[in-house]
Amino acid sequence: MPLIETHGLTKLYRMGTSIVRALDGVDVSIERGDFVAITGASGSGKSTMMHLLGCLDRPTAGRYLLDGRDVSDLSDRQLAAIRNRQIGFVFQTFNLINRTTALENVIVPQFYARRANTRAAALRALERVGLAQRAHHNPNELSGGERQRVAIARAIVNDPAVLLADEPTGNLDSKTGAQILGIFRDLSVQGVTIVIVTHEPSIARQARRVILMRDGKIVADQPAGPAPPQGRQALEVSEPAPAAESVPVAATAAPLGVAAAPVAESAATSARRVRGAIAGLTCSLVAVALLALALVVQQVVMRVYPVPTFDPARPQLPPLPVILAGLGVLAGLLTGLVLGIVGVAVSVGARRRLRMEPGYWTGARHVTAGLVLGGLAIVAAVGIPLAGIVAGLVLRKPG
Ligand code: ADP
């Protein structure tokens, strides 16, 4: 059974009144351990294909079977779970976290996959890309090629079913790019399925198989190699491939399985998500704190200034501090209510991004805490006055 299988995969985008056929009925099948390059001119549908294969988006029509499971119609949450468990991403801009070492960058996805022995596994992954000796360097102390190798180690550390790389050599010189391609080849020999997207024919040809796209369709699909192209549909990759300088991959590395979790992620994406999650949590926390403070102030003031029994014969206002405390409690309740609603709304937005973007669930706990506390603030802000009214009615002395 192929690892990846698509049938009539179609993606339409609406652009004003017209419909763009970004993918037009793509049938493709990729075996485990294959090393495939998807290439084609700008606008041919490569990125759309990558998004669908990476479970970042759903097709408009057609089916996508990943490891035998139809993932075409899954919910956002289910797609996120598939991305976490089965797909490793490598980006053109590496997307490493700058203030942490290479080793820590590779540890991160395991943390989100709740794995044990993360350090040993991260070191093994770095060994597999020939970078163990740089494990304790920060990304800004590494060359571009070394950074991309760290990103590859991060993508494979949880043994993904497939590694998707979007223009992985786009920021590298040709020699370093060839080294990165060498690493992909070595990994595919070890059983990792690799799909790269590149607009450069010379890079594409260093894969084992090259798929050429045009106008959302596959127009050529053939083994890569120096053989000259034939006819119009042949791949535009006729010049000889540069000799790829393969970086030695640790001979002792265990072959990669096709089981669980990967995920490299964009530091920018992660930061955006975390910002949203923290904003939601902060609003909810302030809401709860305000409500608690309002209640404490009210209790203290009422103990210090017991409200005299209301005498209709001699109507009088309660003492000023009691009035101020009452107004303060009201303001606290209203602000708590508004902040609680904002906290929940921001947390819901952060959760949606969390589910739709590549990478592990950075900020998931903040989002959950924001939702719970925001909900609590709303319930308290509405419930406290209601409880007060009900208590007043129930406890009112007859007559
Ligand atoms: P490539 O990666 O090969 O440059 P894309 O997959 O990005 O191609 O785009 C394929 C076609 O779909 C292009 O015509 C592009 O303009 C269109 N397209 C891609 N994404 C969107 C979108 N979100 N909305 C509208 N049209 C899109």
XYZ file of C-alpha atoms and ligand atoms in Angstrom:
426
model
C 0.000 0.000 0.000
C 1.457 3.407 -0.953
C 2.076 5.824 1.889
C 0.494 8.691 -0.041
C -2.306 8.241 -2.530
C -4.454 10.944 -4.093
C -7.415 10.472 -6.400
C -8.744 13.413 -8.395
C -7.334 15.844 -5.835
C -8.806 19.240 -6.644
C -8.472 22.619 -4.978
C -10.441 25.612 -6.165
C -9.981 29.158 -4.933
C -12.483 31.916 -5.469
C -10.880 35.144 -6.685
C -13.625 37.719 -6.804
C -16.078 36.379 -9.352
C -13.704 33.864 -10.934
C -12.593 30.449 -9.736
C -8.896 29.506 -9.748
C -8.245 25.834 -10.298
C -5.049 25.587 -8.199
C -5.125 21.758 -8.320
C -7.004 20.043 -11.071
C -7.728 16.381 -10.414
C -4.292 15.174 -9.320
C -3.736 11.407 -9.080
C -0.473 10.524 -7.450
C 0.916 7.649 -5.459
C 4.081 7.785 -3.349
C 5.631 4.697 -1.822
C 7.291 4.534 1.573
C 10.938 5.556 1.466
C 10.546 7.344 -1.866
C 12.266 10.673 -2.468
C 10.082 12.836 -4.659
C 10.545 16.374 -5.944
C 7.514 18.353 -7.032
C 8.561 21.042 -9.455
C 7.055 23.442 -11.951
C 6.815 27.118 -12.757
C 5.404 29.653 -10.345
C 1.628 29.298 -10.083
C 1.641 25.674 -11.262
C 0.132 24.412 -7.995
C 3.185 23.165 -6.066
C 2.424 24.999 -2.834
C -1.221 24.021 -2.957
C -0.176 20.398 -3.396
C 2.227 20.720 -0.465
C -0.469 22.258 1.729
C -2.849 19.416 1.002
C -0.197 16.705 1.455
C 0.810 18.392 4.735
C -2.810 18.311 5.972
C -2.749 22.101 6.265
C -5.808 22.398 4.063
C -8.613 20.248 2.701
C -9.242 19.512 -0.960
C -12.339 20.927 -2.653
C -12.839 17.535 -4.253
C -11.024 14.229 -4.526
C -9.461 11.970 -1.942
C -6.177 11.923 -0.069
C -5.153 8.703 1.629
C -2.220 8.999 4.033
C -0.949 5.658 5.238
C -4.254 4.105 4.139
C -6.423 6.601 5.997
C -8.677 8.997 4.106
C -7.785 12.410 5.503
C -9.732 14.482 2.948
C -12.634 15.342 5.200
C -11.142 15.393 8.676
C -11.861 18.207 11.128
C -9.241 20.850 11.955
C -8.444 19.068 15.188
C -8.006 15.712 13.463
C -5.791 17.277 10.780
C -3.660 18.901 13.478
C -3.263 15.537 15.185
C -2.176 13.947 11.882
C 0.335 16.753 11.329
C 1.705 16.259 14.827
C 2.064 12.533 14.504
C 2.856 11.852 10.884
C 4.326 14.840 9.095
C 7.677 16.582 9.482
C 8.106 20.019 7.895
C 11.277 21.670 6.630
C 11.095 25.280 5.473
C 13.169 27.445 3.170
C 14.004 29.811 6.033
C 14.865 27.034 8.538
C 12.613 28.560 11.206
C 14.732 27.661 14.183
C 14.336 29.210 17.597
C 17.364 31.491 17.760
C 18.036 31.782 21.455
C 18.254 28.036 22.041
C 20.879 25.522 21.023
C 20.606 23.149 18.082
C 19.967 20.329 20.547
C 17.118 22.183 22.250
C 15.597 23.032 18.886
C 15.472 19.321 18.112
C 14.122 18.476 21.557
C 11.124 20.812 21.223
C 8.856 18.665 18.970
C 9.365 15.691 21.268
C 8.186 17.772 24.173
C 4.947 18.416 22.312
C 4.694 14.755 21.371
C 5.091 13.973 25.092
C 8.070 11.729 24.518
C 10.624 10.583 27.042
C 14.430 10.504 26.628
C 14.223 13.554 24.436
C 17.876 14.481 24.731
C 19.195 11.134 23.535
C 16.753 11.063 20.613
C 17.641 14.649 19.665
C 21.339 13.801 19.686
C 20.663 10.767 17.505
C 18.711 12.929 15.047
C 21.575 15.432 14.937
C 23.993 12.560 14.327
C 21.871 11.414 11.430
C 22.348 14.758 9.727
C 26.058 14.826 10.623
C 25.751 17.665 13.134
C 26.197 16.100 16.565
C 29.386 18.102 17.111
C 27.402 21.345 16.799
C 24.650 20.290 19.217
C 25.413 23.023 21.736
C 25.686 25.902 19.304
C 22.919 28.430 18.827
C 21.572 28.817 15.273
C 23.306 32.184 14.846
C 26.633 30.394 15.332
C 25.848 27.983 12.495
C 26.100 28.310 8.724
C 22.939 28.240 6.570
C 23.530 24.617 5.614
C 24.065 23.653 9.244
C 20.874 25.424 10.266
C 18.945 23.535 7.640
C 20.449 20.303 8.925
C 19.224 21.165 12.427
C 15.781 21.802 10.919
C 15.892 18.394 9.216
C 16.937 16.741 12.494
C 13.989 18.467 14.162
C 11.645 17.238 11.430
C 12.742 13.602 11.736
C 13.233 13.336 15.483
C 9.762 11.914 16.078
C 9.917 9.498 13.125
C 7.343 11.051 10.787
C 5.689 9.029 8.069
C 6.626 11.717 5.589
C 8.981 14.661 5.566
C 7.740 17.631 3.508
C 10.288 20.252 2.536
C 9.258 23.533 0.937
C 12.098 24.982 -1.171
C 14.621 23.562 1.348
C 17.634 24.835 -0.595
C 16.144 28.206 -1.545
C 18.353 30.112 0.931
C 21.511 28.110 0.318
C 24.323 28.244 -2.223
C 24.381 25.407 -4.724
C 27.130 23.402 -2.983
C 25.370 23.539 0.380
C 22.058 22.828 -1.342
C 23.589 19.702 -2.840
C 24.702 18.614 0.646
C 21.163 19.024 1.949
C 19.863 16.962 -0.966
C 22.482 14.358 -0.060
C 21.059 14.183 3.454
C 17.553 13.718 2.089
C 18.818 10.896 -0.129
C 20.524 9.195 2.804
C 17.404 9.523 4.934
C 15.225 8.095 2.202
C 17.592 5.125 1.948
C 16.946 4.641 5.670
C 13.206 4.550 5.001
C 12.048 8.154 5.421
C 9.588 9.239 2.750
C 10.595 12.647 1.461
C 8.665 15.094 -0.692
C 10.310 18.376 -1.600
C 8.872 21.290 -3.523
C 11.321 23.257 -5.619
C 11.111 25.492 -8.640
C 14.722 24.679 -9.518
C 14.997 21.795 -12.007
C 18.619 21.104 -11.024
C 17.539 20.549 -7.421
C 14.496 18.514 -8.422
C 16.637 16.152 -10.422
C 18.613 15.165 -7.355
C 15.532 13.445 -5.964
C 14.725 9.892 -6.999
C 11.531 10.846 -8.775
C 10.433 14.155 -10.250
C 6.843 15.282 -10.645
C 6.350 18.256 -12.928
C 3.244 20.364 -12.459
C 1.591 22.835 -14.790
C -1.755 24.583 -14.344
C -2.658 22.449 -11.342
C -2.011 19.174 -13.171
C 0.804 16.666 -13.176
C 2.268 16.840 -16.675
C 5.264 14.569 -16.127
C 6.196 12.021 -13.494
C 9.405 10.119 -14.000
C 12.547 8.914 -12.294
C 15.117 11.664 -11.959
C 18.331 11.310 -13.839
C 20.622 12.840 -16.365
C 18.654 11.373 -19.306
C 17.726 14.164 -21.692
C 14.056 15.129 -21.674
C 11.859 13.931 -24.473
C 9.090 15.971 -25.983
C 7.312 18.978 -24.526
C 6.097 17.146 -21.493
C 9.529 16.056 -20.377
C 11.006 17.567 -17.282
C 12.875 20.786 -17.708
C 15.916 19.318 -16.027
C 18.337 18.519 -18.792
C 21.634 19.857 -17.473
C 23.726 17.360 -15.487
C 23.091 17.387 -11.794
C 25.878 18.816 -9.649
C 27.666 16.106 -7.755
C 25.894 16.042 -4.448
C 28.343 16.094 -1.589
C 26.625 13.729 0.715
C 27.117 14.479 4.380
C 27.864 11.291 6.245
C 24.875 10.064 8.114
C 25.633 8.173 11.285
C 25.995 4.551 10.403
C 24.689 3.564 13.789
C 21.443 5.455 13.380
C 18.409 3.275 13.707
C 16.375 3.140 10.515
C 13.423 5.454 10.675
C 10.090 3.829 11.097
C 6.877 5.192 9.680
C 5.072 5.475 12.953
C 4.539 8.500 15.095
C 5.092 12.191 15.486
C 7.288 14.874 13.975
C 7.008 18.510 13.283
C 9.242 21.368 12.598
C 7.615 24.707 12.857
C 7.918 28.260 11.907
C 9.283 30.336 14.774
C 7.158 33.248 13.529
C 4.043 31.090 13.451
C 4.825 29.773 16.887
C 5.392 33.266 18.246
C 2.070 34.458 16.777
C 0.221 31.558 18.298
C 1.862 31.975 21.670
C 1.118 35.712 21.631
C -2.578 35.009 20.988
C -2.692 32.332 23.650
C -0.962 34.552 26.215
C -3.235 37.512 25.370
C -6.356 35.378 25.910
C -5.004 33.967 29.138
C -3.981 37.411 30.414
C -7.454 38.872 29.767
C -9.083 35.956 31.545
C -6.657 36.147 34.475
C -7.207 39.888 34.928
C -10.974 39.302 34.725
C -10.865 36.695 37.492
C -8.482 38.811 39.590
C -10.735 41.882 39.266
C -13.798 39.914 40.305
C -11.995 38.437 43.292
C -10.654 41.861 44.298
C -14.111 43.438 43.995
C -15.601 40.797 46.263
C -12.816 41.081 48.846
C -13.140 44.882 48.941
C -16.891 44.579 49.347
C -16.573 42.106 52.211
C -13.955 44.214 54.024
C -15.956 47.450 53.668
C -19.140 45.795 54.832
C -17.417 44.469 57.926
C -15.891 47.837 58.763
C -19.074 49.801 57.980
C -22.072 47.626 58.786
C -24.979 48.995 56.766
C -27.602 50.374 59.181
C -31.096 48.984 58.920
C -33.082 51.020 56.475
C -35.618 53.165 58.290
C -38.365 54.397 55.912
C -39.282 57.107 58.462
C -35.789 58.577 58.258
C -34.424 57.666 54.824
C -30.667 58.050 54.681
C -27.884 57.058 52.348
C -25.470 54.336 53.454
C -22.015 55.585 54.509
C -19.867 56.888 51.641
C -17.330 54.004 51.769
C -20.204 51.536 51.404
C -21.535 53.414 48.374
C -18.038 53.542 46.869
C -17.497 49.835 47.582
C -20.847 49.039 45.938
C -19.920 51.062 42.852
C -16.462 49.436 42.843
C -17.978 45.965 42.967
C -20.325 46.867 40.118
C -17.426 48.235 38.054
C -15.379 45.115 38.918
C -18.196 42.834 37.838
C -18.739 44.669 34.552
C -15.025 44.885 33.722
C -14.588 41.240 34.718
C -17.454 40.293 32.428
C -16.040 42.246 29.475
C -12.486 40.953 30.014
C -13.791 37.411 30.456
C -15.594 37.644 27.109
C -12.484 39.136 25.439
C -10.316 36.416 27.020
C -12.552 33.655 25.696
C -12.794 35.247 22.230
C -9.012 35.712 21.939
C -8.390 32.164 23.215
C -10.843 30.748 20.676
C -8.991 32.629 17.901
C -5.632 31.340 19.145
C -7.017 27.812 19.262
C -8.215 28.055 15.659
C -4.725 29.138 14.527
C -3.221 26.400 16.634
C -5.216 23.836 14.717
C -4.717 25.177 11.236
C -1.016 25.928 11.143
C 1.865 23.531 10.852
C 3.793 22.485 13.869
C 3.219 21.340 17.342
C 0.625 22.802 19.607
C 2.655 25.602 21.098
C 0.493 27.527 23.546
C -2.186 24.853 23.887
C -2.101 24.990 27.669
C -2.344 28.783 27.692
C -5.334 28.561 25.408
C -7.084 26.016 27.615
C -6.343 28.052 30.741
C -7.580 31.233 28.991
C -10.812 29.532 27.988
C -11.445 28.047 31.438
C -10.631 31.236 33.380
C -12.508 33.450 30.903
C -15.549 31.182 31.178
C -15.234 31.276 34.954
C -15.071 35.091 34.931
C -18.204 35.305 32.774
C -20.090 32.863 34.992
C -18.959 34.696 38.145
C -19.740 38.168 36.769
C -23.240 37.078 35.842
C -23.726 34.635 38.715
C -22.696 36.841 41.643
C -25.343 39.568 41.123
C -27.926 36.913 40.293
C -27.051 34.997 43.468
C -27.292 38.274 45.409
C -30.754 38.986 44.013
C -31.960 35.436 44.670
C -30.516 35.488 48.208
C -32.154 38.858 48.839
C -35.524 37.531 47.729
C -35.240 34.313 49.703
C -33.915 35.884 52.917
C -36.251 38.925 52.889
C -38.122 39.018 56.145
C -41.850 38.804 55.580
C -43.704 42.060 56.379
P 3.103 27.485 -6.951
O 3.412 27.060 -5.559
O 3.466 26.463 -7.973
O 3.652 28.842 -7.268
P 0.385 27.791 -5.972
O -0.052 26.460 -5.507
O 0.819 28.772 -4.953
O 1.499 27.605 -7.107
O -0.805 28.470 -6.809
C -1.526 27.799 -7.834
C -2.600 28.749 -8.327
O -3.553 28.944 -7.303
C -2.067 30.122 -8.698
O -2.803 30.573 -9.825
C -2.374 30.946 -7.479
O -2.574 32.294 -7.844
C -3.650 30.309 -6.980
N -3.786 30.407 -5.525
C -3.006 29.822 -4.607
N -3.441 30.099 -3.362
C -4.528 30.883 -3.508
C -5.448 31.503 -2.598
N -5.328 31.350 -1.273
N -6.458 32.230 -3.117
C -6.594 32.363 -4.426
N -5.795 31.793 -5.361
C -4.749 31.069 -4.898
